[in-house]
XYZ file of C-alpha atoms in Angstrom:
643
model
C 0.000 0.000 0.000
C 2.820 2.427 0.895
C 4.764 1.848 -2.309
C 1.543 2.068 -4.315
C 0.845 5.501 -2.749
C 4.407 6.663 -3.516
C 4.354 5.606 -7.171
C 0.722 6.336 -8.110
C -0.277 9.307 -5.978
C 3.060 11.132 -5.660
C 4.352 10.103 -9.090
C 7.739 9.000 -7.738
C 9.566 6.696 -10.160
C 10.906 3.521 -8.484
C 13.127 1.286 -10.571
C 13.711 -2.276 -9.321
C 12.318 -1.632 -5.798
C 9.620 -4.037 -4.558
C 7.818 -4.430 -1.205
C 9.766 -7.644 -0.516
C 13.074 -5.736 -0.781
C 11.981 -3.319 1.934
C 10.600 -6.058 4.192
C 13.806 -8.108 3.756
C 15.897 -5.074 4.820
C 17.792 -4.633 1.542
C 19.958 -1.641 2.570
C 20.886 -0.495 -0.943
C 17.314 -0.494 -2.249
C 15.958 1.036 0.964
C 18.424 3.952 0.672
C 17.459 4.324 -2.995
C 13.810 4.647 -1.955
C 14.711 7.327 0.602
C 16.758 9.289 -1.995
C 13.880 9.164 -4.499
C 11.539 10.655 -1.881
C 14.046 13.408 -0.970
C 14.662 14.190 -4.631
C 10.911 14.525 -5.231
C 9.892 16.609 -2.227
C 13.082 18.635 -1.595
C 14.815 19.114 -4.951
C 12.280 18.715 -7.754
C 10.175 21.456 -6.122
C 12.799 23.722 -7.610
C 12.036 22.516 -11.155
C 10.309 19.672 -12.961
C 13.088 17.451 -14.237
C 15.813 16.255 -11.916
C 18.789 17.267 -14.073
C 17.290 20.699 -14.784
C 16.595 21.160 -11.067
C 20.209 20.394 -10.202
C 21.458 22.862 -12.788
C 19.120 25.533 -11.459
C 20.248 24.840 -7.897
C 23.895 24.916 -9.007
C 23.357 28.222 -10.852
C 21.708 29.724 -7.760
C 24.738 28.722 -5.661
C 27.217 30.154 -8.215
C 25.358 33.447 -8.415
C 25.216 33.957 -4.656
C 28.869 32.981 -3.997
C 30.389 34.952 -6.846
C 33.353 37.011 -5.681
C 34.097 34.988 -2.538
C 37.786 34.108 -2.214
C 38.428 30.357 -2.558
C 34.908 29.519 -3.812
C 34.335 28.228 -7.351
C 31.212 26.066 -7.546
C 31.090 23.813 -10.609
C 29.529 20.624 -9.167
C 27.950 19.095 -6.067
C 31.037 17.149 -4.979
C 34.565 18.588 -4.952
C 33.356 22.207 -4.972
C 32.048 21.743 -1.408
C 34.777 19.690 0.381
C 36.568 22.790 1.783
C 33.424 23.996 3.562
C 33.992 27.474 2.082
C 31.000 27.228 -0.267
C 28.635 26.591 2.683
C 30.263 29.455 4.621
C 29.938 31.797 1.620
C 26.204 31.080 1.241
C 25.593 31.739 4.935
C 27.684 34.942 4.880
C 25.891 36.099 1.730
C 22.478 36.098 3.422
C 23.411 36.261 7.163
C 26.779 38.062 7.467
C 26.146 38.728 11.149
C 26.105 34.962 11.887
C 29.361 33.995 10.112
C 32.367 36.235 9.305
C 33.821 34.858 6.066
C 37.015 36.916 6.233
C 37.966 35.391 9.598
C 37.986 31.821 8.226
C 41.166 29.788 7.886
C 40.826 28.923 4.206
C 43.106 25.883 4.579
C 41.222 24.204 7.467
C 38.380 22.404 5.712
C 37.100 20.522 8.789
C 36.899 23.696 10.864
C 35.133 25.546 8.025
C 32.542 22.758 7.675
C 32.017 22.746 11.443
C 31.495 26.525 11.553
C 29.106 26.387 8.619
C 26.925 23.643 10.146
C 26.987 25.331 13.579
C 25.735 28.525 11.900
C 22.992 26.489 10.182
C 21.788 25.137 13.510
C 21.876 28.663 14.978
C 19.646 29.868 12.121
C 17.299 26.888 12.406
C 18.412 25.417 9.092
C 18.290 21.596 9.197
C 21.709 19.899 8.831
C 21.823 16.467 7.201
C 25.597 15.998 7.204
C 28.523 15.873 9.596
C 31.727 17.866 8.889
C 33.579 14.565 8.401
C 31.162 13.675 5.558
C 32.431 16.669 3.562
C 35.884 17.895 4.598
C 38.804 17.007 2.302
C 37.039 14.074 0.631
C 34.927 13.468 -2.446
C 31.483 13.827 -0.781
C 28.399 11.983 -1.884
C 26.695 14.065 -4.576
C 23.147 13.256 -3.532
C 23.907 14.147 0.081
C 25.358 17.503 -0.945
C 22.381 18.208 -3.229
C 20.006 17.418 -0.356
C 21.864 19.748 2.015
C 22.205 22.572 -0.541
C 18.504 22.369 -1.435
C 17.790 23.049 2.244
C 19.887 26.218 1.902
C 17.921 27.239 -1.211
C 14.492 26.864 0.429
C 15.697 28.673 3.545
C 17.276 31.675 1.800
C 15.125 31.984 -1.360
C 13.176 34.910 0.080
C 16.365 36.925 0.536
C 16.919 37.009 -3.244
C 13.653 38.863 -3.746
C 14.652 41.611 -1.284
C 18.006 41.890 -3.052
C 16.165 42.365 -6.350
C 14.158 45.190 -4.792
C 17.415 46.730 -3.593
C 18.800 46.454 -7.133
C 15.826 48.383 -8.457
C 16.262 51.052 -5.787
C 19.952 51.312 -6.612
C 18.980 52.028 -10.200
C 16.587 54.754 -9.007
C 19.348 56.368 -6.980
C 21.749 56.088 -9.923
C 19.255 57.842 -12.214
C 18.657 60.636 -9.704
C 22.381 61.130 -9.177
C 22.862 61.240 -12.943
C 20.131 63.913 -13.249
C 21.688 65.944 -10.422
C 25.083 65.682 -12.132
C 23.613 66.818 -15.474
C 22.007 69.819 -13.737
C 25.317 70.727 -12.111
C 27.242 70.232 -15.363
C 24.792 72.384 -17.307
C 25.013 75.230 -14.798
C 28.807 75.058 -14.837
C 28.967 74.895 -18.645
C 26.431 77.713 -19.074
C 28.412 79.903 -16.678
C 31.604 79.092 -18.583
C 29.960 80.084 -21.883
C 28.540 83.319 -20.437
C 31.871 84.072 -18.763
C 33.681 83.626 -22.084
C 31.106 85.899 -23.725
C 31.631 88.482 -20.982
C 35.410 88.351 -21.354
C 35.130 88.725 -25.125
C 32.681 91.608 -24.763
C 34.983 93.371 -22.275
C 37.886 93.011 -24.670
C 35.818 94.257 -27.593
C 34.434 97.302 -25.745
C 37.669 98.163 -23.901
C 38.556 101.803 -24.682
C 42.079 101.666 -23.266
C 44.149 102.013 -26.439
C 46.286 104.696 -28.080
C 44.370 107.060 -30.346
C 47.099 106.847 -32.948
C 46.899 105.088 -36.299
C 48.964 102.084 -35.038
C 47.013 102.010 -31.769
C 43.612 102.122 -33.462
C 44.710 99.571 -36.058
C 45.942 97.208 -33.317
C 42.610 97.521 -31.498
C 40.719 96.842 -34.748
C 42.794 93.698 -35.323
C 41.925 92.508 -31.797
C 38.208 93.020 -32.477
C 38.443 91.192 -35.813
C 40.191 88.289 -34.063
C 37.009 87.726 -32.035
C 35.270 86.130 -35.020
C 38.273 83.909 -35.772
C 39.523 82.970 -32.319
C 37.136 83.742 -29.458
C 33.796 83.122 -31.186
C 34.421 79.482 -32.278
C 35.404 78.675 -28.673
C 32.314 80.467 -27.339
C 30.093 78.616 -29.834
C 31.640 75.331 -28.691
C 31.091 76.190 -24.992
C 27.484 77.168 -25.719
C 26.953 74.018 -27.791
C 28.341 71.869 -24.968
C 25.963 73.508 -22.478
C 22.952 73.103 -24.812
C 23.911 69.479 -25.448
C 23.983 68.826 -21.687
C 20.618 70.585 -21.301
C 19.139 68.418 -24.044
C 20.474 65.279 -22.347
C 18.987 66.476 -19.032
C 15.545 67.128 -20.534
C 15.596 63.803 -22.396
C 16.660 61.899 -19.270
C 13.944 63.533 -17.145
C 11.272 62.688 -19.739
C 12.515 59.107 -20.094
C 12.435 58.569 -16.298
C 9.158 60.387 -15.517
C 10.972 63.194 -13.692
C 9.668 66.791 -13.771
C 11.189 68.854 -16.554
C 14.163 70.795 -15.148
C 14.093 74.546 -14.574
C 17.401 76.230 -15.450
C 18.975 78.557 -12.855
C 17.985 82.190 -13.271
C 20.204 83.857 -15.824
C 21.451 80.526 -17.202
C 18.500 79.671 -19.457
C 19.311 78.206 -22.907
C 17.570 81.235 -24.422
C 19.923 83.493 -22.462
C 22.936 81.749 -23.997
C 21.567 82.344 -27.491
C 20.546 85.972 -26.889
C 23.887 86.735 -25.209
C 25.792 85.316 -28.188
C 23.663 87.326 -30.616
C 24.218 90.484 -28.560
C 27.951 89.805 -28.492
C 28.005 89.389 -32.283
C 26.128 92.686 -32.660
C 28.561 94.447 -30.313
C 31.527 93.066 -32.261
C 30.081 94.233 -35.584
C 29.268 97.691 -34.197
C 32.688 98.001 -32.595
C 34.418 96.865 -35.790
C 32.583 99.495 -37.829
C 33.268 102.291 -35.330
C 36.976 101.432 -35.144
C 37.187 101.309 -38.935
C 35.682 104.810 -39.072
C 38.001 106.008 -36.316
C 41.013 104.564 -38.156
C 40.025 106.347 -41.339
C 39.604 109.635 -39.451
C 43.041 109.321 -37.825
C 44.630 108.491 -41.169
C 42.891 111.446 -42.810
C 44.113 113.827 -40.069
C 47.740 112.823 -40.713
C 47.314 113.193 -44.458
C 45.509 116.532 -44.132
C 48.181 117.895 -41.785
C 50.946 116.894 -44.224
C 49.060 118.305 -47.221
C 48.397 121.586 -45.399
C 52.110 122.053 -44.674
C 52.951 121.185 -48.294
C 50.337 123.657 -49.500
C 51.834 126.438 -47.380
C 55.315 125.692 -48.773
C 53.860 125.676 -52.282
C 52.322 129.103 -51.676
C 55.702 130.398 -50.525
C 57.260 128.943 -53.701
C 54.558 130.525 -55.869
C 55.115 133.840 -54.136
C 58.867 133.609 -54.760
C 58.184 132.592 -58.343
C 55.840 135.519 -58.852
C 58.324 137.865 -57.272
C 60.989 136.466 -59.563
C 58.769 137.116 -62.533
C 58.027 140.603 -61.249
C 61.576 141.661 -60.726
C 62.175 145.174 -62.018
C 64.240 148.120 -61.404
C 67.942 148.620 -61.298
C 70.193 145.611 -61.604
C 71.697 146.080 -58.145
C 68.247 146.393 -56.760
C 67.184 143.181 -58.510
C 70.329 141.474 -57.124
C 69.400 142.537 -53.607
C 65.922 141.276 -54.197
C 67.297 137.960 -55.468
C 69.513 137.664 -52.386
C 66.520 138.252 -50.231
C 64.534 135.725 -52.273
C 67.410 133.243 -51.966
C 67.307 133.653 -48.220
C 63.610 133.020 -48.411
C 64.204 129.890 -50.530
C 66.823 128.699 -48.030
C 64.247 129.156 -45.287
C 61.670 127.287 -47.402
C 64.082 124.376 -47.877
C 64.363 124.213 -44.085
C 60.590 123.824 -43.983
C 60.880 121.023 -46.555
C 63.471 119.245 -44.389
C 61.049 119.437 -41.458
C 58.433 117.615 -43.562
C 60.709 114.586 -44.131
C 59.880 112.937 -40.788
C 56.065 113.310 -41.166
C 56.322 112.007 -44.728
C 58.405 108.986 -43.642
C 55.723 108.271 -41.015
C 53.055 108.266 -43.716
C 55.206 105.889 -45.754
C 55.550 103.514 -42.796
C 51.760 103.477 -42.483
C 51.320 103.006 -46.243
C 49.325 106.245 -46.342
C 51.708 108.393 -48.374
C 49.814 107.540 -51.555
C 46.788 109.392 -50.149
C 48.687 112.699 -49.728
C 48.251 115.384 -52.383
C 51.931 116.392 -52.200
C 55.341 114.773 -51.835
C 58.836 115.828 -50.779
C 59.983 115.700 -54.386
C 57.269 118.071 -55.588
C 58.187 120.610 -52.959
C 61.966 120.210 -53.236
C 62.192 121.244 -56.851
C 60.222 124.201 -58.113
C 61.227 123.285 -61.626
C 59.710 119.849 -61.354
C 56.745 121.160 -59.408
C 54.097 120.773 -62.067
C 55.462 117.501 -63.373
C 55.945 116.083 -59.909
C 52.486 117.261 -58.912
C 50.941 115.728 -62.006
C 52.817 112.466 -61.384
C 51.749 112.489 -57.780
C 48.112 113.167 -58.686
C 48.299 110.370 -61.255
C 49.823 108.110 -58.641
C 47.174 109.261 -56.181
C 44.352 108.439 -58.600
C 45.895 105.054 -59.471
C 46.284 104.214 -55.811
C 42.696 105.184 -55.047
C 41.414 103.082 -57.947
C 43.464 100.111 -56.726
C 42.141 100.624 -53.212
C 38.565 100.685 -54.480
C 39.186 97.475 -56.435
C 40.716 95.843 -53.381
C 37.842 96.940 -51.159
C 35.397 95.628 -53.761
C 37.056 92.187 -53.577
C 36.982 92.356 -49.778
C 33.301 93.333 -49.829
C 32.472 90.515 -52.261
C 34.235 87.967 -50.044
C 32.637 89.337 -46.860
C 29.213 89.197 -48.483
C 29.685 85.502 -49.297
C 31.214 84.771 -45.857
C 28.467 86.676 -44.007
C 25.871 84.735 -45.987
C 27.411 81.415 -44.871
C 27.621 82.611 -41.243
C 23.975 83.656 -41.427
C 23.178 80.176 -42.741
C 24.767 78.689 -39.603
C 22.684 81.007 -37.429
C 19.514 80.109 -39.337
C 20.344 76.391 -39.054
C 21.042 76.813 -35.332
C 17.629 78.426 -34.947
C 16.023 75.559 -36.894
C 17.726 73.045 -34.584
C 16.424 74.852 -31.508
C 12.942 75.055 -33.036
C 12.629 71.292 -33.672
C 9.672 69.946 -31.693
C 7.100 67.202 -31.701
C 7.425 63.607 -30.542
C 10.778 61.810 -30.574
C 10.204 60.148 -33.959
C 9.250 63.441 -35.614
C 12.164 65.260 -33.983
C 14.583 62.567 -35.132
C 13.405 62.800 -38.762
C 13.629 66.600 -38.642
C 17.139 66.487 -37.168
C 18.317 64.014 -39.831
C 17.005 66.359 -42.533
C 18.807 69.265 -40.873
C 22.012 67.222 -40.680
C 21.846 66.646 -44.444
C 21.208 70.343 -44.979
C 24.220 71.247 -42.796
C 26.460 68.915 -44.832
C 25.124 70.277 -48.107
C 25.611 73.900 -47.121
C 29.022 73.246 -45.579
C 30.245 71.845 -48.902
C 29.746 75.321 -50.396
C 32.323 76.805 -47.976
C 35.087 75.538 -50.280
C 34.104 78.270 -52.754
C 35.460 80.841 -50.268
C 39.000 79.407 -50.183
C 40.318 80.890 -53.450
C 38.961 84.449 -52.825
C 40.352 84.411 -49.279
C 43.802 83.261 -50.451
C 43.820 86.163 -52.915
C 43.074 88.562 -50.036
C 45.957 87.071 -48.061
C 48.375 87.567 -50.960
C 47.444 91.272 -51.034
C 47.473 91.551 -47.187
C 43.788 92.445 -47.156
C 42.663 89.610 -44.852
C 42.411 92.010 -41.904
C 39.250 93.396 -43.508
C 37.647 89.908 -43.559
C 36.045 88.969 -40.181
C 35.574 85.300 -41.110
C 37.962 82.768 -42.617
C 36.839 79.599 -44.450
C 38.250 77.571 -41.539
C 36.297 79.533 -38.913
C 33.077 79.110 -40.945
C 33.745 75.364 -41.288
C 34.132 75.259 -37.495
C 30.619 76.707 -37.118
C 29.184 74.001 -39.410
C 31.101 71.263 -37.555
C 29.654 72.540 -34.263
C 26.117 72.388 -35.727
C 26.688 68.839 -37.000
C 28.046 67.764 -33.598
C 25.048 69.307 -31.850
C 22.607 67.486 -34.174
C 24.362 64.134 -33.667
C 24.242 64.586 -29.881
C 20.522 65.398 -29.983
C 19.797 62.382 -32.212
C 21.734 60.098 -29.839
C 19.695 61.367 -26.898
C 16.427 60.887 -28.815
C 17.415 57.328 -29.819
C 18.046 56.504 -26.163
C 14.696 58.022 -25.202
C 12.870 56.034 -27.916
C 14.452 52.789 -26.690
C 13.477 53.601 -23.117
C 9.891 54.477 -24.075
C 9.493 51.052 -25.715
C 10.407 49.320 -22.485
C 13.791 48.020 -23.599
C 16.044 50.143 -21.442
C 18.288 47.405 -20.134
C 21.888 47.425 -18.946
C 24.556 45.298 -20.586
C 24.965 43.451 -17.296
C 21.257 42.518 -17.206
C 21.227 41.438 -20.836
C 24.329 39.302 -20.294
C 22.770 37.582 -17.293
C 19.526 36.888 -19.171
C 21.425 35.520 -22.170
C 23.572 33.263 -19.954
C 20.597 31.677 -18.200
C 18.684 31.288 -21.469
C 21.551 29.443 -23.152
C 22.247 27.267 -20.108
C 18.712 25.872 -19.905
C 18.011 25.650 -23.629
C 18.970 21.965 -23.519
C 18.127 21.083 -27.110
C 19.808 24.294 -28.374
C 16.839 25.237 -30.548
C 16.796 28.838 -29.192
C 13.513 28.287 -27.366
C 12.439 27.386 -23.831
C 9.658 25.050 -22.745
C 7.877 25.369 -19.401
C 10.323 23.397 -17.224
C 13.334 25.141 -18.849
C 11.808 28.559 -18.097
C 11.171 27.384 -14.534
C 14.874 26.496 -14.215
C 15.879 29.955 -15.490
C 13.699 31.642 -12.883
C 15.097 29.403 -10.164
C 18.667 30.348 -11.127
C 17.661 34.010 -10.636
C 16.248 33.275 -7.178
C 12.559 33.065 -8.206
C 10.309 30.097 -7.396
C 7.383 29.109 -9.602
C 5.512 25.997 -10.706
C 5.307 24.232 -14.055
C 1.735 25.415 -14.469
C 2.740 29.043 -13.863
C 5.516 28.798 -16.449
C 3.094 27.257 -18.959
C 0.750 30.234 -18.427
C 3.641 32.705 -18.778
C 4.729 31.214 -22.115
C 1.164 31.187 -23.424
C 0.652 34.823 -22.370
C 3.794 36.138 -24.058
C 3.489 33.994 -27.229
C -0.265 34.289 -27.841
C -0.971 30.725 -26.772
C 2.319 29.169 -27.837
C 4.185 26.450 -25.932
C 7.757 27.679 -26.416
C 9.439 31.058 -25.842
C 12.264 32.527 -27.961
C 15.017 34.809 -26.575
C 13.439 38.159 -27.535
C 10.178 37.168 -25.875
C 12.178 35.932 -22.881
C 13.906 39.323 -22.532
C 10.540 41.132 -22.731
C 9.160 38.842 -20.020
C 12.232 39.304 -17.795
C 12.054 43.083 -18.179
C 8.366 43.003 -17.214
C 9.083 40.756 -14.223
C 12.369 42.153 -12.907
C 12.709 45.645 -14.393
C 9.316 47.159 -13.825
C 8.953 50.726 -15.011
C 10.274 52.901 -12.277
C 7.631 55.066 -10.596
C 6.590 56.323 -7.197
C 4.852 53.073 -6.191
C 7.729 50.768 -7.206
C 10.307 52.967 -5.495
C 8.245 53.126 -2.288
C 7.722 49.341 -2.432
C 11.479 48.835 -2.784
C 12.234 51.028 0.239
C 9.627 49.139 2.309
C 11.182 45.819 1.336
C 14.593 46.984 2.559
C 13.084 48.525 5.702
C 11.235 45.245 6.450
C 7.816 46.845 5.775
C 8.554 49.817 8.060
C 8.037 53.480 7.025
C 11.481 54.214 8.460
C 14.729 52.795 7.057
C 17.755 52.557 9.339
C 21.321 53.441 8.393
C 22.291 49.811 9.029
C 19.705 48.653 6.481
C 20.980 51.214 3.963
C 24.576 50.066 4.382
C 23.514 46.424 3.933
C 22.212 47.033 0.392
C 23.991 50.139 -0.948
C 27.523 51.341 -1.623
C 29.064 53.843 0.844
C 28.668 56.587 -1.785
C 24.952 55.836 -2.253
C 24.433 55.717 1.528
C 26.036 59.140 2.005
C 23.952 60.517 -0.854
C 20.710 59.128 0.643
C 21.581 60.566 4.070
C 21.671 64.023 2.484
C 18.294 63.488 0.774
C 16.154 61.536 3.316
C 14.498 63.192 6.334
C 16.042 62.011 9.665
C 13.478 60.645 12.149
C 13.595 58.488 15.274
C 15.119 55.151 14.389
C 16.446 56.128 10.961
C 15.196 58.045 7.922
C 11.773 58.767 6.407
C 11.932 57.840 2.720
C 8.337 58.574 1.641
C 8.728 62.371 1.449
C 11.854 62.063 -0.694
C 10.181 59.582 -3.071
C 7.275 62.064 -3.502
C 9.714 64.713 -4.784
C 11.234 62.413 -7.429
C 8.241 61.911 -9.735
C 6.044 64.282 -11.679
C-alpha cells in the first residue's frame, strides 16, 4: 500500500524496488527509496526534471557565492569539500552569523564545522557531519540534499536583493540627473563668462588714439570672429547638449522637466551670443571709421604744410617774374629771395619725418603732395601731375581691393547667417521623438550640403591674403567650417539622446549586465539548443535568478507572451524578464522597494541602507532623506522624485 501511494499518488519513479526488498531489509534499495523521496519533495520542487533542477540549484549557488575568495562552484562534490562554499552562502544572506574573512581557508574541517553550527543557529536543518564533507569526495546526492535546504531557507532573501537592485537604479538615475544639472550650470556659466570676457575686450577703450594704436585695437576686435567666437560657440553648444540630455533623461524617467537657474537659461545663452556678435560688428565698424579719421588727419596735416610751402614757392616765383628796377636792386631782391628759398628748404626738411611716417603706415599715396614736388620748383608741375596720377591710381586700386573684400565678406556673411539660421532651426525642432529625429536628420543633411559650399570661399580668401587684405575679412573659411562642424556635432548629440529616449519608451532600457545575465541563463537551460524554452526550462531559469514558480505558472507565462504558444524565444524571454524584474520605475515601485529593505517599516535605518547600498549611495541618501527616530523617512523624498 505504501509503495503504491508513492508511485501512483506522488508520481515517484521507483526502478527495481519491490515491497519484498523493503521487508527483507535490503539496505541499498531502501536507501534508494529514501533518496527518491528526498529528490521529489526537496529538490524537484525547484524545477520539474531532476537534471534541470540540479542545474538551477547549481546556478543559484554560483550566483550567490560569486566574488568569494576560494569559492568556485562547478559541481555538487569537490566544490564543497573545503566547507567554504557553505560558509559563503551563509555569509551572503546572514553576514552577522558567520564572518567569512575570519575563516582559515586551509582548514576544511573547521570551516565545515562553523558552517553547520551557523545552520543550527539559524534553524536550518543539517543532514551531514563535517567529516562527511571535509577534504574528501562527498556523496553528490547528500550535498544536493543539504544545498537544497539552503535554497528553500534563503530563497526569500533574493527577492529583497532584487528590490534593492531596483532602488539602486533609481538612486543612480537621480544622481545622474543631479550631475547633469550641475554640469549644465557650470557649462552655461563658462559660456557666459567667455562671452563676458570677449565683450569686455571688444568694448575696452584703453588704447592709443594713434593710427597704429587704433589699427591694433581693430585687429583685436576682428580676431574675435576667428579665435574667441568658435570657442564660445563650442562652450554654448556643450551647455545646450547637456541641457538636451537632461531634458531627455527627465522625460525618459518620468521626472519633472528641469528649470534652469535664473540667468542661465538656454535662451539666455543664445541671446547673449547674438548680442555679443552685434557688439563686435558695431565696434568693428566704429573702429574702422576712427582709423580712417586718424589716417585722414595725418594726411591733411601733411598736405596743409605742403600747401603752405607751395604758396611760398609761388610767391617767390611771382616775385621772380616781377623783378624790375635797377640791376643792383634786382640782385638785392634775389639775395633776399634766396634767403627766403633757403628758409623754405628748411621747412621742406622738417616735412621729411612726417612724410616717412606716412610711408611707414602706407598712407603716403593718399597725400596730395610729396617731398619731391616741394623740393624742386622746376619739377613742381610735373611732380604734382605724377603724384596726382599716382594718387588716382592708388585710389582706384584701393577701391578694387575693397570691392574684392566686400564681395568675399558678403559671401562669408551669408554662410555665417546660414549657420545662425540652421542653429535656430535646430532649436525650433519639436514634436514627438520620432518626428524630432526625422527633422534632425534632414537638418544634418542640410548642414552637410551647405558646408560643402564653404570651399568656394577658399580661393577668394587666399587672394586677399596675398594682397594683405585679410584684416578686412572677419571670417575665414576655416572659422566658418568650425561653425558648421559645431552644428553637426550638436545634431548628432541630440539624435543620440532621442534614440536613447525612444528605446526607453518602448520598455527596452536594459543594462549590458542585465542582458548578459539573461542571455547566460537562457543558453544554459536551452537543452536542445533550438533557441527556445519550454515550461520546465523557463522554470529552471527563474530558479537560477532566485525566483520560485511551478510548471503550471511557467506554462501560463509562455502562453501569455506567445499568444498561446508552448515555447518562448530569446526576444520574448527578454521582454518577459524586463516586465518581471525591471518594472517601469515610478513612485509606487520605489516606495515598495524602500519598504522591502526597511522590512515593511516606514522608516529605514542606516544599518539597512549600508547592507544594500555602496558607501557613496548611503552618504547621498543621508543628504536626501528626512532624519526621524530610528532612521530616515523615505516617503517624502520619493514624492519629490516623480512628476
